[in-house]
Short mmCIF file of C-alpha atoms in Angstrom, two decimals:
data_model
loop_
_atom_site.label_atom_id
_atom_site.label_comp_id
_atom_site.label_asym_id
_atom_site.label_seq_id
_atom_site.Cartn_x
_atom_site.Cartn_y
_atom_site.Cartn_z
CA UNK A 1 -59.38 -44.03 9.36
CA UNK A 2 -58.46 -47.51 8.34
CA UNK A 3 -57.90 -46.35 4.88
CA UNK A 4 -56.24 -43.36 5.78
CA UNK A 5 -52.99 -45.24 7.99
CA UNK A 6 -50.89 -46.41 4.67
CA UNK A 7 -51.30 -42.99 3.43
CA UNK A 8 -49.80 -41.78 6.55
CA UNK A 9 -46.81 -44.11 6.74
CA UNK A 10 -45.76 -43.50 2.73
CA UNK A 11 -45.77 -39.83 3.79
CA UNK A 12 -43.49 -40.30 7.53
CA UNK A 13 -41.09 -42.63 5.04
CA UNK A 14 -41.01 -40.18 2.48
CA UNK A 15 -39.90 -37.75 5.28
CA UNK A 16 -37.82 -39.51 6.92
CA UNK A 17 -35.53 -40.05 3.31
CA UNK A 18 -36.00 -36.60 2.70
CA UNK A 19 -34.24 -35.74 5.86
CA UNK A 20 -31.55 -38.47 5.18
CA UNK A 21 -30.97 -37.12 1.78
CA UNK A 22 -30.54 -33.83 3.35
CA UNK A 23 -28.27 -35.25 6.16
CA UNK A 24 -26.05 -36.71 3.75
CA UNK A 25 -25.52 -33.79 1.47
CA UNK A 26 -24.90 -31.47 4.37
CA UNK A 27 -22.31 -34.11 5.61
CA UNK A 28 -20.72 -33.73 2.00
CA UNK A 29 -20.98 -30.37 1.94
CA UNK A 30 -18.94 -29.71 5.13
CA UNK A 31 -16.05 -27.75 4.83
CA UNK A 32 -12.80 -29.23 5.49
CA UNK A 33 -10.09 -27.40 7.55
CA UNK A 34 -7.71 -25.40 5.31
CA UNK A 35 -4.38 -26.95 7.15
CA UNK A 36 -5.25 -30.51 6.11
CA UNK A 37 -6.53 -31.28 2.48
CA UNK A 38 -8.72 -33.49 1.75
CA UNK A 39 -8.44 -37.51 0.64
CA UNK A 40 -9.25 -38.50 -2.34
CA UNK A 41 -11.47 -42.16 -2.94
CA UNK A 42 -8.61 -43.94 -2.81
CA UNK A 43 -7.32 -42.53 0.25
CA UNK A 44 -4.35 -39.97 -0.74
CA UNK A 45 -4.09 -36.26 -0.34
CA UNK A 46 -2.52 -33.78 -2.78
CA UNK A 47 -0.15 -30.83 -0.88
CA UNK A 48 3.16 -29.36 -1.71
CA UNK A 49 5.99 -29.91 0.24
CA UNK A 50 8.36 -27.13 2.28
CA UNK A 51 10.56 -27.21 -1.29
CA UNK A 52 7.62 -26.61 -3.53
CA UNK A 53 7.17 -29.72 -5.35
CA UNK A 54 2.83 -31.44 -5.30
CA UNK A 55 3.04 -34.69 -3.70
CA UNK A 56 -0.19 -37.30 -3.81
CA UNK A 57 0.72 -39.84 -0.89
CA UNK A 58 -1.61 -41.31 1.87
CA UNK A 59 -2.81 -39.28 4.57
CA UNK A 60 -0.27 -40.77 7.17
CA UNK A 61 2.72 -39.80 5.03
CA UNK A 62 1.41 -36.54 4.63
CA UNK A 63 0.87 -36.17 8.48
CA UNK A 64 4.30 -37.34 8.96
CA UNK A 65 5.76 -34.19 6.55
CA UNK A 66 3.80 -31.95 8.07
CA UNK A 67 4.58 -32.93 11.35
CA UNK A 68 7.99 -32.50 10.41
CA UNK A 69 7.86 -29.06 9.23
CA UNK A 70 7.81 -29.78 5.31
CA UNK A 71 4.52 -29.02 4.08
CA UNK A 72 4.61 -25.65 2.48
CA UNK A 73 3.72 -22.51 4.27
CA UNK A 74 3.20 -19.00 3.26
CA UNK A 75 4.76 -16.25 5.29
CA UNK A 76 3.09 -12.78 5.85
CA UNK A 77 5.42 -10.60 7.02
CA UNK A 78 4.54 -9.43 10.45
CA UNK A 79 3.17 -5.34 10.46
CA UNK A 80 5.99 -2.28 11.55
CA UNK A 81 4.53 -0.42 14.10
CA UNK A 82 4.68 3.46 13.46
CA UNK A 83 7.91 4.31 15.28
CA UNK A 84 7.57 7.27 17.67
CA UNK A 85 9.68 10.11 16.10
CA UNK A 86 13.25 10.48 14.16
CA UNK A 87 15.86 12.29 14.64
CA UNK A 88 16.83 14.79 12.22
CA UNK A 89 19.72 13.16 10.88
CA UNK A 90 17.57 10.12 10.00
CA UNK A 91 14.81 12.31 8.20
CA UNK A 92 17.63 13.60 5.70
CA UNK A 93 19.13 10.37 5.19
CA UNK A 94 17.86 9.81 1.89
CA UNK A 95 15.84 6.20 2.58
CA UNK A 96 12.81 5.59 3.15
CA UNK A 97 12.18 5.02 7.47
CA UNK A 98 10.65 1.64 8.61
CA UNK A 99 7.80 2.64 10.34
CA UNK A 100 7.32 6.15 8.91
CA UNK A 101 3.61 7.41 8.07
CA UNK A 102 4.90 9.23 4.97
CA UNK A 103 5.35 7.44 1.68
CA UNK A 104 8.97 9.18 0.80
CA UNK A 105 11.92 9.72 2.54
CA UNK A 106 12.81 13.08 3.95
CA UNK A 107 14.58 14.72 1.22
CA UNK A 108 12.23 14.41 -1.00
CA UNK A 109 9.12 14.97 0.39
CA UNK A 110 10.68 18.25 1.45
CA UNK A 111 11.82 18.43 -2.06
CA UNK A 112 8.85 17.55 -3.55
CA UNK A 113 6.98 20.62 -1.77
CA UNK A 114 9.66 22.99 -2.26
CA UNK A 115 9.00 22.36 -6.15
CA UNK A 116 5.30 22.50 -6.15
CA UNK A 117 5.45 26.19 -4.45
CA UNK A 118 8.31 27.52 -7.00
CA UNK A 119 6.72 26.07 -9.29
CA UNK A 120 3.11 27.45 -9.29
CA UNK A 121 4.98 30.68 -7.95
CA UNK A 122 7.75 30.93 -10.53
CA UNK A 123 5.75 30.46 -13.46
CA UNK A 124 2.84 32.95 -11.97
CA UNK A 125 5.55 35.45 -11.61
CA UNK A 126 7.01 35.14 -15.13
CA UNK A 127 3.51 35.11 -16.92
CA UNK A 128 2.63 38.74 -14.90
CA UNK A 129 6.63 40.23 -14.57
CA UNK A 130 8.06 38.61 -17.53
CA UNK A 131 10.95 37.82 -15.18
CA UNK A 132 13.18 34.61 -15.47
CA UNK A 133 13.50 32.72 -12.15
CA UNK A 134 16.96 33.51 -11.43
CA UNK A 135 15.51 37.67 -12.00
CA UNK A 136 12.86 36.54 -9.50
CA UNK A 137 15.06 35.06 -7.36
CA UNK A 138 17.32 37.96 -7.10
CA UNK A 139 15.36 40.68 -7.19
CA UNK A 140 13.08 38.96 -3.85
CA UNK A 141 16.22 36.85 -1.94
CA UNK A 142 14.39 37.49 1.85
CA UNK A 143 11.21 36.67 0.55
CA UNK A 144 12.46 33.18 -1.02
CA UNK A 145 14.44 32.40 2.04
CA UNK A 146 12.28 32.89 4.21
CA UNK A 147 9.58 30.65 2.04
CA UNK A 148 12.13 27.74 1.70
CA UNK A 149 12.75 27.61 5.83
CA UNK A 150 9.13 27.58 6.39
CA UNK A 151 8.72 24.69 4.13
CA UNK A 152 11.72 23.14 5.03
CA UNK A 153 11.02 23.57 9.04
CA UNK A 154 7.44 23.02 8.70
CA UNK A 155 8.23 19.46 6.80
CA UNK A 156 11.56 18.47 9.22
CA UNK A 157 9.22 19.11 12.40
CA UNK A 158 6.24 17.08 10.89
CA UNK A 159 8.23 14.43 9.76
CA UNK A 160 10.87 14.16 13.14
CA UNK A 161 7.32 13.35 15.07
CA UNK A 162 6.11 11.20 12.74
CA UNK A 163 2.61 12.71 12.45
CA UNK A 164 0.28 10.97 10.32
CA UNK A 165 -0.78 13.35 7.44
CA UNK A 166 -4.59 13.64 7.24
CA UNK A 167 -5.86 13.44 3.95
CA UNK A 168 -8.25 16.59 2.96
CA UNK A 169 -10.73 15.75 0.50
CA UNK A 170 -8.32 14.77 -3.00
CA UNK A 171 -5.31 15.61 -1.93
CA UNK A 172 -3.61 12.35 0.08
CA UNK A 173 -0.29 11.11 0.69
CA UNK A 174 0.00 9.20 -2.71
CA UNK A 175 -1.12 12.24 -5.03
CA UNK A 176 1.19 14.90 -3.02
CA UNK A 177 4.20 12.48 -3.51
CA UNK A 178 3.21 12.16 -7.50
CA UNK A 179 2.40 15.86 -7.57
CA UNK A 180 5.82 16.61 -5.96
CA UNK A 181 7.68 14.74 -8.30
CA UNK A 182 5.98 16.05 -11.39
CA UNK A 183 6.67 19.55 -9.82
CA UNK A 184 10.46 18.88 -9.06
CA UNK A 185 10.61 17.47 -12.92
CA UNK A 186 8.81 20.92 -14.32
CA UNK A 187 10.87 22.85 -12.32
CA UNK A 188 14.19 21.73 -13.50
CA UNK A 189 12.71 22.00 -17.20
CA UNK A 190 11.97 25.56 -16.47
CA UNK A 191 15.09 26.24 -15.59
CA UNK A 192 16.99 24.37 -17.86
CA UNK A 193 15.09 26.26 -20.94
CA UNK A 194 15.67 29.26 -19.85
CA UNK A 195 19.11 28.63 -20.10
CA UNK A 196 18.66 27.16 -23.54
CA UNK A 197 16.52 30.24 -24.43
CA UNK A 198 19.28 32.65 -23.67
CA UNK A 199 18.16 33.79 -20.37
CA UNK A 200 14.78 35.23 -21.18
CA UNK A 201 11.65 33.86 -20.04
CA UNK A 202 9.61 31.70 -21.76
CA UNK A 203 6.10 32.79 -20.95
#
């Protein structure tokens, strides 16, 4: 047992530096708070100022800037609540509305739908008729009508309440603006080579 007792006490003072080692890296290791950087080993701290220029002065002088407001600071702008509704004159102003769930303003969402229906519709009807889309349009003037004011209605009333559009499976608010816009584009082409064909249809 005699023999045994310096054993013991090379293996408690190993321990016991172990555990100091591991104190003193944990001590190193602790994170400093983000609003106040941390000195260097001779005692200065690197920041930017309020007019973005890096300074490296002591830590008093850079508690004295910040305390004075000119240590730099980003600003996040705060989040626009989703207003409650619009009034229709404000859906066909042709902006954007702060706080709207829709990604486009009024116009040409409405637009944008109007020309993915004629569209799909007006080419369909020219493949099987062989009409041009002025033909169609004149030959079927309720039927358009009354397809334009649902779209039109449907769109205004969706858009006045501010009703947040719920994406169904693909189809989302980003790909239906895109869509619309690439629909309003073919649409004029269509229209515009007809006109350059003569006034017969092109499919």
């Amino acid at each position: 047992a005699v023999a045994r007792a310096p054993v013991t006490a090379r293996v408690s003072a190993k321990s016991a530096t172990s555990s100091a080692r591991r104190s003193a890296v944990l001590a190193r290791a602790a994170p400093t708070p983000a609003s106040t950087p941390a000195p260097d080993a001779m005692g200065e701290v690197m920041y930017t100022d309020a007019a973005g220029i890096a300074k490296k002065t002591s830590a008093a002088a850079y508690a004295a800037d910040k305390a004075a407001g000119n240590t730099y600071k980003t600003t996040i702008p705060e989040p626009v609540a989703a207003q409650a509704s619009y009034s229709v004159a404000e859906v066909f102003s042709f902006q954007k509305l702060e706080g709207t769930n829709f990604l486009a303003s009024g116009p040409e969402l409405m637009n944008g739908r109007l020309a993915m229906m004629g569209f799909v519709a007006a080419a369909g009807a020219e493949v099987v008729s062989g009409k041009t889309v002025t033909e169609q349009a004149a030959s079927s003037p309720v039927g358009v009508t009354l397809v334009i004011s649902f779209i039109v209605i449907g769109s205004l009333w969706t858009y006045c309440a501010n009703l947040k559009p719920p994406p169904a499976g693909p189809f989302k608010n980003d790909r239906e603006l895109l869509n619309g816009r690439a629909a309003m584009i073919g649409f004029a082409s269509l229209l515009a080579a007809e006109v350059l064909n003569g006034g017969h249809p092109l499919l």
